[in-house]
Short mmCIF file of C-alpha atoms and ligand atoms in Angstrom, two decimals:
data_model
loop_
_atom_site.label_atom_id
_atom_site.label_comp_id
_atom_site.label_asym_id
_atom_site.label_seq_id
_atom_site.Cartn_x
_atom_site.Cartn_y
_atom_site.Cartn_z
CA UNK L 1 -32.10 3.01 10.06
CA UNK L 2 -34.95 5.28 11.11
CA UNK L 3 -34.73 8.98 11.57
CA UNK L 4 -35.47 8.49 15.21
CA UNK L 5 -32.05 7.12 15.90
CA UNK L 6 -30.35 10.29 14.77
CA UNK L 7 -32.32 12.40 17.19
CA UNK L 8 -32.11 9.97 20.07
CA UNK L 9 -28.67 10.90 21.33
CA UNK L 10 -29.89 14.38 22.07
CA UNK L 11 -32.62 13.08 24.28
CA UNK L 12 -30.27 10.88 26.09
CA UNK L 13 -29.38 12.11 29.51
CA UNK L 14 -25.79 10.95 29.48
CA UNK L 15 -25.06 12.80 26.31
CA UNK L 16 -26.74 15.97 27.49
CA UNK L 17 -24.65 15.70 30.59
CA UNK L 18 -21.58 15.34 28.43
CA UNK L 19 -22.44 18.27 26.23
CA UNK L 20 -23.00 20.57 29.15
CA UNK L 21 -19.78 19.33 30.69
CA UNK L 22 -17.96 20.04 27.46
CA UNK L 23 -19.49 23.50 27.07
CA UNK L 24 -18.50 24.25 30.64
CA UNK L 25 -14.96 23.15 29.97
CA UNK L 26 -14.71 25.33 26.91
CA UNK L 27 -15.88 28.30 28.93
CA UNK L 28 -13.59 27.51 31.85
CA UNK L 29 -10.44 26.62 30.00
CA UNK L 30 -10.71 28.84 26.97
CA UNK L 31 -8.59 26.44 24.97
CA UNK L 32 -5.94 25.76 27.59
CA UNK L 33 -4.87 22.20 27.07
CA UNK L 34 -3.26 21.20 30.36
CA UNK L 35 -6.19 21.49 32.77
CA UNK L 36 -8.44 20.05 30.11
CA UNK L 37 -6.50 16.81 29.90
CA UNK L 38 -6.61 15.95 33.56
CA UNK L 39 -10.20 16.99 34.14
CA UNK L 40 -11.50 15.21 31.10
CA UNK L 41 -9.59 12.04 31.89
CA UNK L 42 -10.98 12.00 35.42
CA UNK L 43 -14.48 12.70 34.22
CA UNK L 44 -14.49 10.03 31.55
CA UNK L 45 -13.25 7.35 33.93
CA UNK L 46 -15.83 8.25 36.57
CA UNK L 47 -18.65 8.24 34.04
CA UNK L 48 -17.86 4.76 32.77
CA UNK L 49 -19.73 2.86 35.50
CA UNK L 50 -22.79 5.05 35.29
CA UNK L 51 -23.14 4.80 31.57
CA UNK L 52 -22.84 1.03 31.44
CA UNK L 53 -25.85 0.75 33.71
CA UNK L 54 -27.75 3.39 31.82
CA UNK L 55 -27.19 1.59 28.56
CA UNK L 56 -29.54 -1.17 29.73
CA UNK L 57 -32.33 1.32 30.35
CA UNK L 58 -31.66 2.84 27.00
CA UNK L 59 -32.12 -0.39 25.10
CA UNK L 60 -35.56 -0.89 26.60
CA UNK L 61 -36.60 2.64 25.77
CA UNK L 62 -35.42 2.18 22.20
CA UNK L 63 -38.36 -0.04 21.35
CA UNK L 64 -40.91 2.48 22.53
CA UNK L 65 -39.30 5.37 20.71
CA UNK L 66 -38.78 3.56 17.47
CA UNK L 67 -42.49 3.77 16.63
CA UNK L 68 -42.83 7.50 17.08
CA UNK L 69 -41.65 9.59 14.16
CA UNK L 70 -39.15 12.25 15.01
CA UNK L 71 -38.36 15.68 13.61
CA UNK L 72 -35.68 16.34 10.99
CA UNK L 73 -32.19 15.25 12.07
CA UNK L 74 -30.29 17.82 14.01
CA UNK L 75 -26.84 18.97 12.93
CA UNK L 76 -24.11 16.50 13.74
CA UNK L 77 -21.69 17.41 16.45
CA UNK L 78 -18.24 15.86 16.58
CA UNK L 79 -17.74 12.75 18.66
CA UNK L 80 -16.06 13.00 22.00
CA UNK L 81 -12.33 12.75 21.77
CA UNK L 82 -10.79 10.43 24.27
CA UNK L 83 -8.30 12.42 26.21
CA UNK L 84 -5.73 10.02 27.52
CA UNK L 85 -3.44 10.67 30.43
CA UNK L 86 0.11 9.38 30.44
CA UNK L 87 -0.76 6.16 32.27
CA UNK L 88 -3.93 5.31 30.47
CA UNK L 89 -4.35 2.56 27.92
CA UNK L 90 -4.69 4.27 24.59
CA UNK L 91 -7.43 2.06 23.21
CA UNK L 92 -8.98 -1.33 23.03
CA UNK L 93 -6.53 -3.14 20.87
CA UNK L 94 -3.68 -2.01 23.00
CA UNK L 95 -4.16 -3.70 26.32
CA UNK L 96 -1.09 -4.99 27.99
CA UNK L 97 -1.33 -8.38 29.59
CA UNK L 98 -4.56 -9.23 27.83
CA UNK L 99 -4.70 -12.59 26.18
CA UNK L 100 -6.85 -13.39 23.26
CA UNK L 101 -6.95 -16.52 21.15
CA UNK L 102 -6.74 -14.59 17.93
CA UNK L 103 -4.16 -12.17 19.10
CA UNK L 104 -6.42 -9.19 19.30
CA UNK L 105 -5.96 -8.00 22.84
CA UNK L 106 -9.56 -7.81 23.97
CA UNK L 107 -10.56 -5.22 26.52
CA UNK L 108 -13.81 -5.34 28.43
CA UNK L 109 -16.95 -4.46 26.50
CA UNK L 110 -17.16 -0.88 25.43
CA UNK L 111 -18.75 1.37 27.92
CA UNK L 112 -20.83 4.11 26.46
CA UNK L 113 -18.94 6.96 27.99
CA UNK L 114 -19.99 9.23 25.17
CA UNK L 115 -23.73 8.77 25.53
CA UNK L 116 -25.08 6.63 22.73
CA UNK L 117 -22.07 6.04 20.50
CA UNK L 118 -23.77 3.63 18.12
CA UNK L 119 -26.41 6.05 16.94
CA UNK L 120 -23.94 8.90 17.01
CA UNK L 121 -21.70 6.94 14.69
CA UNK L 122 -24.67 6.14 12.49
CA UNK L 123 -25.67 9.79 12.34
CA UNK L 124 -22.16 10.74 11.27
CA UNK L 125 -22.20 7.92 8.75
CA UNK L 126 -25.43 9.24 7.24
CA UNK L 127 -24.12 12.77 7.12
CA UNK L 128 -20.92 11.72 5.37
CA UNK L 129 -22.78 9.51 2.93
CA UNK L 130 -24.99 12.46 1.97
CA UNK L 131 -21.93 14.42 0.94
CA UNK L 132 -20.08 13.87 -2.33
CA UNK L 133 -17.32 11.28 -2.13
CA UNK L 134 -14.60 13.69 -3.02
CA UNK L 135 -12.54 14.79 -5.96
CA UNK L 136 -10.62 12.67 -8.41
CA UNK L 137 -9.26 9.35 -7.24
CA UNK L 138 -6.12 9.77 -5.27
CA UNK L 139 -2.96 8.17 -6.51
CA UNK L 140 -0.20 6.48 -4.62
CA UNK L 141 3.18 7.05 -6.08
CA UNK L 142 5.45 4.21 -5.25
CA UNK L 143 8.66 6.15 -5.22
CA UNK L 144 8.97 9.82 -4.62
CA UNK L 145 6.89 12.50 -6.29
CA UNK L 146 5.11 11.85 -9.56
CA UNK L 147 7.27 12.10 -12.65
CA UNK L 148 6.66 15.34 -14.55
CA UNK L 149 4.61 14.90 -17.71
CA UNK L 150 6.82 14.61 -20.76
CA UNK L 151 7.14 17.91 -22.63
CA UNK L 152 5.31 18.03 -25.95
CA UNK L 153 7.57 16.67 -28.67
CA UNK L 154 7.81 18.35 -32.06
CA UNK L 155 8.30 16.09 -35.06
CA UNK L 156 11.91 16.06 -36.12
CA UNK L 157 13.64 14.94 -39.24
CA UNK L 158 16.25 12.25 -38.81
CA UNK L 159 18.32 9.83 -40.83
CA UNK L 160 17.76 6.12 -40.42
CA UNK L 161 20.71 3.92 -41.43
CA UNK L 162 19.37 0.86 -43.18
CA UNK L 163 20.46 -2.66 -42.28
CA UNK L 164 20.50 -5.43 -44.86
CA UNK L 165 17.05 -6.73 -45.69
CA UNK L 166 15.17 -3.89 -44.02
CA UNK L 167 11.91 -2.89 -45.77
CA UNK L 168 9.82 0.29 -45.81
CA UNK L 169 7.31 -1.48 -43.60
CA UNK L 170 9.99 -2.31 -41.03
CA UNK L 171 11.19 1.27 -40.86
CA UNK L 172 7.68 2.75 -40.77
CA UNK L 173 6.79 0.48 -37.84
CA UNK L 174 9.99 1.37 -36.01
CA UNK L 175 9.25 5.11 -36.10
CA UNK L 176 5.45 4.81 -35.99
CA UNK L 177 4.90 6.63 -39.28
CA UNK L 178 2.80 5.84 -42.36
CA UNK L 179 4.52 3.78 -45.06
CA UNK L 180 3.16 6.14 -47.72
CA UNK L 181 4.69 9.17 -46.03
CA UNK L 182 8.01 7.39 -45.61
CA UNK L 183 8.07 6.50 -49.30
CA UNK L 184 7.20 10.10 -50.28
CA UNK L 185 9.94 11.63 -48.07
CA UNK L 186 12.50 9.42 -49.80
CA UNK L 187 11.29 9.61 -53.38
CA UNK L 188 10.29 5.96 -53.45
CA UNK L 189 7.04 4.84 -55.05
CA UNK L 190 4.76 3.19 -52.50
CA UNK L 191 4.74 -0.58 -52.83
CA UNK L 192 8.19 -0.72 -54.38
CA UNK L 193 11.27 -2.07 -52.59
CA UNK L 194 13.92 0.29 -51.32
CA UNK L 195 16.47 0.84 -54.14
CA UNK L 196 19.69 -1.05 -53.44
CA UNK L 197 21.84 2.08 -53.61
CA UNK L 198 20.05 3.70 -50.71
CA UNK L 199 22.03 3.37 -47.46
CA UNK L 200 19.67 5.43 -45.30
CA UNK L 201 16.17 6.92 -45.17
CA UNK L 202 14.83 10.28 -44.07
CA UNK L 203 12.15 10.01 -41.36
CA UNK L 204 9.98 12.76 -39.83
CA UNK L 205 8.70 11.61 -36.48
CA UNK L 206 8.04 12.42 -32.81
CA UNK L 207 8.88 8.87 -31.83
CA UNK L 208 12.28 7.65 -30.71
CA UNK L 209 12.85 4.03 -31.62
CA UNK L 210 14.40 1.65 -29.07
CA UNK L 211 18.18 1.48 -29.19
CA UNK L 212 19.56 -0.99 -31.73
CA UNK L 213 22.36 -3.34 -30.89
CA UNK L 214 24.74 -4.96 -33.40
CA UNK L 215 25.73 -8.52 -32.56
CA UNK L 216 28.50 -10.56 -34.17
CA UNK L 217 29.27 -14.23 -34.20
CA UNK L 218 32.31 -15.98 -35.64
CA UNK L 219 31.12 -19.21 -37.25
CA UNK L 220 32.50 -22.44 -35.74
CA UNK L 221 32.29 -25.98 -37.02
CA UNK L 222 28.79 -27.34 -36.47
CA UNK L 223 27.06 -23.96 -36.26
CA UNK L 224 23.66 -23.61 -37.90
CA UNK L 225 21.45 -20.57 -38.57
CA UNK L 226 19.00 -21.83 -35.96
CA UNK L 227 21.68 -22.21 -33.33
CA UNK L 228 23.05 -18.71 -33.88
CA UNK L 229 19.58 -17.16 -34.02
CA UNK L 230 18.73 -18.81 -30.70
CA UNK L 231 21.99 -17.58 -29.22
CA UNK L 232 21.27 -14.01 -30.33
CA UNK L 233 17.63 -14.27 -29.38
CA UNK L 234 16.47 -13.18 -32.85
CA UNK L 235 14.24 -14.54 -35.57
CA UNK L 236 15.97 -16.99 -38.01
CA UNK L 237 14.37 -15.43 -41.12
CA UNK L 238 15.45 -11.97 -39.99
CA UNK L 239 18.97 -13.22 -39.35
CA UNK L 240 19.15 -14.72 -42.85
CA UNK L 241 17.86 -11.46 -44.28
CA UNK L 242 20.52 -9.48 -42.44
CA UNK L 243 23.28 -11.72 -43.83
CA UNK L 244 22.33 -11.97 -47.52
CA UNK L 245 25.79 -13.04 -48.68
CA UNK L 246 25.98 -16.18 -46.57
CA UNK L 247 24.55 -19.42 -47.93
CA UNK L 248 22.21 -21.95 -46.36
CA UNK L 249 25.05 -23.89 -44.83
CA UNK L 250 27.58 -22.24 -42.62
CA UNK L 251 30.78 -24.00 -43.60
CA UNK L 252 33.83 -21.81 -43.38
CA UNK L 253 36.72 -22.82 -45.62
CA UNK L 254 39.98 -23.59 -43.86
CA UNK L 255 41.48 -20.43 -42.30
CA UNK L 256 38.43 -18.42 -43.39
CA UNK L 257 36.73 -16.23 -40.80
CA UNK L 258 33.02 -16.28 -41.45
CA UNK L 259 31.05 -13.70 -39.54
CA UNK L 260 27.30 -13.63 -38.89
CA UNK L 261 25.86 -10.29 -37.77
CA UNK L 262 22.51 -9.38 -36.32
CA UNK L 263 20.83 -6.12 -35.35
CA UNK L 264 18.58 -6.38 -32.39
CA UNK L 265 16.10 -3.74 -31.25
CA UNK L 266 16.46 -3.65 -27.49
CA UNK L 267 13.42 -3.87 -25.25
CA UNK L 268 13.01 -1.46 -22.41
CA UNK L 269 14.57 -2.99 -19.35
CA UNK L 270 12.19 -5.11 -17.29
CA UNK L 271 12.93 -3.10 -14.17
CA UNK L 272 11.95 0.11 -15.94
CA UNK L 273 8.71 -1.54 -16.98
CA UNK L 274 8.10 -2.73 -13.43
CA UNK L 275 8.70 0.77 -12.14
CA UNK L 276 6.09 2.21 -14.46
CA UNK L 277 3.63 -0.48 -13.58
CA UNK L 278 3.98 0.07 -9.86
CA UNK L 279 4.32 3.82 -9.97
CA UNK L 280 0.63 4.55 -10.12
CA UNK L 281 -2.08 2.76 -8.24
CA UNK L 282 -5.42 4.47 -8.19
CA UNK L 283 -7.19 4.58 -4.88
CA UNK L 284 -10.76 5.73 -4.67
CA UNK L 285 -11.35 8.90 -2.64
CA UNK L 286 -14.06 9.24 0.00
CA UNK L 287 -13.25 6.24 2.21
CA UNK L 288 -13.49 7.81 5.65
CA UNK L 289 -12.76 6.49 9.11
CA UNK L 290 -15.17 7.55 11.84
CA UNK L 291 -14.93 7.05 15.56
CA UNK L 292 -12.15 5.00 17.09
CA UNK L 293 -10.51 1.74 16.03
CA UNK L 294 -12.31 -0.13 18.79
CA UNK L 295 -15.61 1.69 18.36
CA UNK L 296 -16.01 3.06 14.93
CA UNK L 297 -17.25 2.71 11.43
CA UNK L 298 -16.02 3.07 7.92
CA UNK L 299 -17.82 5.19 5.35
CA UNK L 300 -17.48 4.14 1.71
CA UNK L 301 -14.80 1.63 2.65
CA UNK L 302 -12.12 1.21 0.02
CA UNK L 303 -11.23 -2.35 -0.86
CA UNK L 304 -7.52 -3.07 -0.85
CA UNK L 305 -6.95 -3.64 -4.58
CA UNK L 306 -6.01 -7.08 -5.88
CA UNK L 307 -2.27 -6.89 -6.41
CA UNK L 308 -0.84 -10.41 -6.31
CA UNK L 309 2.51 -8.91 -7.26
CA UNK L 310 2.50 -7.08 -3.93
CA UNK L 311 0.49 -9.18 -1.46
CA UNK L 312 -2.16 -11.81 -0.92
CA UNK L 313 -5.45 -11.04 0.82
CA UNK L 314 -6.44 -13.82 3.17
CA UNK L 315 -9.96 -12.49 3.76
CA UNK L 316 -11.06 -10.28 0.86
CA UNK L 317 -14.35 -9.25 2.49
CA UNK L 318 -12.42 -8.05 5.52
CA UNK L 319 -9.85 -6.12 3.50
CA UNK L 320 -11.39 -2.66 3.49
CA UNK L 321 -9.96 0.54 4.82
CA UNK L 322 -10.15 4.29 4.65
CA UNK L 323 -8.72 5.89 1.52
CA UNK L 324 -5.80 7.11 3.62
CA UNK L 325 -5.07 3.68 5.10
CA UNK L 326 -5.26 1.91 1.75
CA UNK L 327 -2.95 4.51 0.22
CA UNK L 328 -0.36 4.23 2.97
CA UNK L 329 -0.53 0.43 2.94
CA UNK L 330 0.02 0.35 -0.82
CA UNK L 331 2.82 2.87 -0.61
CA UNK L 332 4.60 0.92 2.13
CA UNK L 333 4.28 -2.51 0.57
CA UNK L 334 5.22 -1.22 -2.88
CA UNK L 335 8.32 0.35 -1.45
CA UNK L 336 9.13 -2.83 0.46
CA UNK L 337 8.86 -4.84 -2.77
CA UNK L 338 11.20 -2.44 -4.51
CA UNK L 339 13.83 -2.30 -1.84
CA UNK L 340 13.82 -5.78 -0.36
CA UNK L 341 15.05 -8.99 -1.91
CA UNK L 342 12.19 -10.80 -0.22
CA UNK L 343 10.45 -12.94 -2.82
CA UNK L 344 7.91 -14.67 -0.60
CA UNK L 345 4.31 -13.77 0.11
CA UNK L 346 3.12 -10.77 2.04
CA UNK L 347 -0.17 -11.96 3.51
CA UNK L 348 -2.77 -9.41 4.57
CA UNK L 349 -4.61 -11.15 7.39
CA UNK L 350 -7.41 -8.67 7.84
CA UNK L 351 -8.38 -5.03 7.86
CA UNK L 352 -11.95 -3.87 8.30
CA UNK L 353 -15.29 -4.81 6.79
CA UNK L 354 -16.70 -2.62 4.02
CA UNK L 355 -18.76 -0.56 6.49
CA UNK L 356 -16.49 -1.11 9.45
CA UNK L 357 -17.96 -1.85 12.85
CA UNK L 358 -17.34 -4.79 15.09
CA UNK L 359 -16.45 -8.25 13.91
CA UNK L 360 -15.14 -11.11 15.94
CA UNK L 361 -12.57 -11.95 17.04
CA UNK L 362 -11.14 -8.50 16.56
CA UNK L 363 -11.55 -5.84 19.16
CA UNK L 364 -10.33 -3.03 16.99
CA UNK L 365 -10.30 -3.13 13.17
CA UNK L 366 -13.61 -1.24 13.25
CA UNK L 367 -12.76 2.07 11.60
CA UNK L 368 -10.69 1.07 8.60
CA UNK L 369 -7.29 1.96 10.03
CA UNK L 370 -5.97 -1.44 11.17
CA UNK L 371 -4.02 -3.86 9.02
CA UNK L 372 -2.88 -7.31 10.15
CA UNK L 373 0.11 -8.59 8.21
CA UNK L 374 1.64 -12.02 8.62
CA UNK L 375 5.32 -11.80 9.46
CA UNK L 376 7.24 -12.59 6.25
CA UNK L 377 8.48 -16.18 6.31
CA UNK L 378 11.73 -17.74 5.26
CA UNK L 379 11.54 -19.65 2.02
CA UNK L 380 11.89 -22.95 3.86
CA UNK L 381 8.82 -22.20 5.95
CA UNK L 382 6.37 -21.22 3.19
CA UNK L 383 3.35 -23.47 3.31
CA UNK L 384 3.94 -24.58 6.89
CA UNK L 385 0.76 -24.72 8.91
CA UNK L 386 2.25 -23.70 12.20
CA UNK L 387 5.21 -21.41 12.21
CA UNK L 388 7.50 -20.23 14.97
CA UNK L 389 9.79 -17.25 15.25
CA UNK L 390 12.53 -19.41 13.73
CA UNK L 391 10.51 -19.51 10.51
CA UNK L 392 10.27 -15.74 10.23
CA UNK L 393 12.46 -13.77 7.85
CA UNK L 394 13.39 -11.08 10.36
CA UNK L 395 15.34 -9.01 7.91
CA UNK L 396 12.32 -8.81 5.63
CA UNK L 397 10.04 -8.18 8.62
CA UNK L 398 12.17 -5.24 9.63
CA UNK L 399 12.23 -3.90 6.07
CA UNK L 400 8.44 -4.14 5.88
CA UNK L 401 8.05 -2.36 9.22
CA UNK L 402 10.52 0.27 8.14
CA UNK L 403 8.58 0.88 4.91
CA UNK L 404 5.48 1.53 7.02
CA UNK L 405 7.35 3.74 9.50
CA UNK L 406 8.75 5.77 6.64
CA UNK L 407 5.29 6.73 5.46
CA UNK L 408 5.15 8.89 8.59
CA UNK L 409 1.52 7.82 8.95
CA UNK L 410 1.84 4.94 11.39
CA UNK L 411 0.13 5.38 14.73
CA UNK L 412 1.23 2.02 16.20
CA UNK L 413 2.66 -1.30 15.20
CA UNK L 414 1.82 -4.10 17.62
CA UNK L 415 4.32 -6.91 18.08
CA UNK L 416 5.07 -9.00 21.15
CA UNK L 417 7.89 -7.70 23.28
CA UNK L 418 10.17 -10.73 23.10
CA UNK L 419 10.02 -10.63 19.29
CA UNK L 420 11.06 -7.01 19.24
CA UNK L 421 14.52 -8.31 20.09
CA UNK L 422 14.67 -9.91 16.64
CA UNK L 423 13.58 -6.67 15.02
CA UNK L 424 16.19 -4.78 17.01
CA UNK L 425 18.89 -7.14 15.81
CA UNK L 426 17.80 -7.05 12.15
CA UNK L 427 17.55 -3.27 12.22
CA UNK L 428 20.98 -2.89 13.82
CA UNK L 429 22.45 -5.17 11.15
CA UNK L 430 20.98 -2.95 8.48
CA UNK L 431 22.71 0.06 10.01
CA UNK L 432 19.99 1.70 12.09
CA UNK L 433 21.37 3.54 15.13
CA UNK L 434 20.57 2.59 18.73
CA UNK L 435 19.13 6.05 19.30
CA UNK L 436 16.72 5.71 16.41
CA UNK L 437 15.65 2.25 17.53
CA UNK L 438 15.15 3.53 21.04
CA UNK L 439 12.56 5.93 19.68
CA UNK L 440 10.73 3.16 17.82
CA UNK L 441 10.92 0.02 19.97
CA UNK L 442 10.21 -0.90 23.57
CA UNK L 443 13.07 -3.39 23.50
CA UNK L 444 15.44 -3.49 25.40
CA UNK L 445 13.77 -1.59 28.25
CA UNK L 446 12.83 -3.92 31.10
CA UNK L 447 9.28 -5.20 30.95
CA UNK L 448 8.10 -3.33 34.05
CA UNK L 449 9.20 0.01 32.68
CA UNK L 450 7.90 -0.75 29.25
CA UNK L 451 4.48 0.80 29.65
CA UNK L 452 6.07 4.19 30.32
CA UNK L 453 7.75 4.18 26.97
CA UNK L 454 5.55 5.75 24.33
CA UNK L 455 6.90 4.29 21.15
CA UNK L 456 5.39 3.25 17.85
CA UNK L 457 6.26 -0.46 18.00
CA UNK L 458 4.49 -1.88 21.02
CA UNK L 459 3.83 -5.08 22.84
CA UNK L 460 0.33 -6.43 22.64
CA UNK L 461 -0.17 -10.03 23.61
CA UNK L 462 -0.85 -12.41 20.75
CA UNK L 463 1.05 -10.57 18.07
CA UNK L 464 3.55 -13.34 17.46
CA UNK L 465 2.89 -14.46 13.92
CA UNK L 466 1.51 -11.20 12.61
CA UNK L 467 2.15 -7.53 13.08
CA UNK L 468 -0.73 -5.16 13.45
CA UNK L 469 -0.26 -1.80 11.80
CA UNK L 470 -2.52 1.10 12.68
CA UNK L 471 -2.50 4.03 10.29
CA UNK L 472 -3.24 7.54 11.52
CA UNK L 473 -6.40 9.45 10.72
CA UNK L 474 -6.25 10.96 7.25
CA UNK L 475 -6.07 14.70 6.62
CA UNK L 476 -9.76 14.99 5.69
CA UNK L 477 -11.17 12.72 8.38
CA UNK L 478 -12.70 15.10 10.89
CA UNK L 479 -14.71 12.38 12.62
CA UNK L 480 -11.76 10.01 12.99
CA UNK L 481 -10.26 9.73 16.44
CA UNK L 482 -6.84 8.67 17.48
CA UNK L 483 -6.14 7.36 20.88
CA UNK L 484 -3.77 10.18 21.66
ZN1 LIG Z 1 -5.06 -6.85 14.44
#
């Protein structure tokens, strides 16, 4: 990129025209929104034809200007916001009736109604890249607010009740203390066994050991130490140690009740461990969306982290997004994994490239805010090459959508109209009210009236095997533009 390109937009007639138009509007309207919407919408539609013809002239003049060095880059002004009237199509990826082989509703080529958008975007990109990326990495918390840090624990003195065969080493390890200290606290010489008369030990520690469970087994004919140890899930040697009075062979005399006991230190529950593992996912700050989904870029794109426990990335080099988008996507899918019984794959079909911009066959996916997700499949359909709506796990699909909706950061979800019926049904079955669904889905409004319904889950042709989720602009993204 040369410096010339940053200065070019200000020489460009269309942009100058736009700036003066904008300045005029500001003067005229003084911040009043209503007249601004209609005038701007009319102006932008009338300027489309002109600018597409002027873009040809521009490309020829580019070559001439590229050789001449320009002055220092001028300050960056914000991009034009698209002001959309109630009947207008919000943006490129949302084009009703458009067909596209890859399911990305393709509009006509972009018309440069904001002057020279490419170099404008590049200028913004350069400006943002020259600024620091941001503070500490942001963290997604899977469920609710972060847990408070544990209060500082003071060492306390406690009594440990010994079990048969337990050694100083065992106890020291259990409470994470030094063997020497433990011996000293109890008047035992280091290296010597615990005197037989001692039933308990004094321990000074900040550490709480895992709970200990006592297990009992009444010996039956044919029982062996190995068999009982396996049944308890404990070590055979330990089990022998804990039952010093029983011999090698477990042969109860007639009418004798022979009991084997074991003490087992319980592990933390697997679900608790899973919760901790999922609770914090670090997401790099500074990934910023600029421009619009169908004409934009991505600054310091954040790669969706590899989390095979959550999802599979079909195209890793097209799995970049803004920090905000990656955070919301992780939060939604993590929540879905917690709350749903769905055990199959969540496949991320595509997001944006590391620096955003256009890539075929997508029309949008340019600014790091779009995420294509394959509709979750029934177990029987996993691995199928071609799937139909009968192969989709609609309950899981609804749960996944709901997890995204609940982030409060979804701008749209695209899904074909006739499939919304399945979502409607699954959502109703899970107890969602008709009123709530009416605010989310186009279904069951008749097709002709559909376009008047401004809802989050929308029909766009081609979204039959995947849903397309668009996340809103993040709180720090001042160059990111929504379609409304
Ligand atoms: Zn898409």
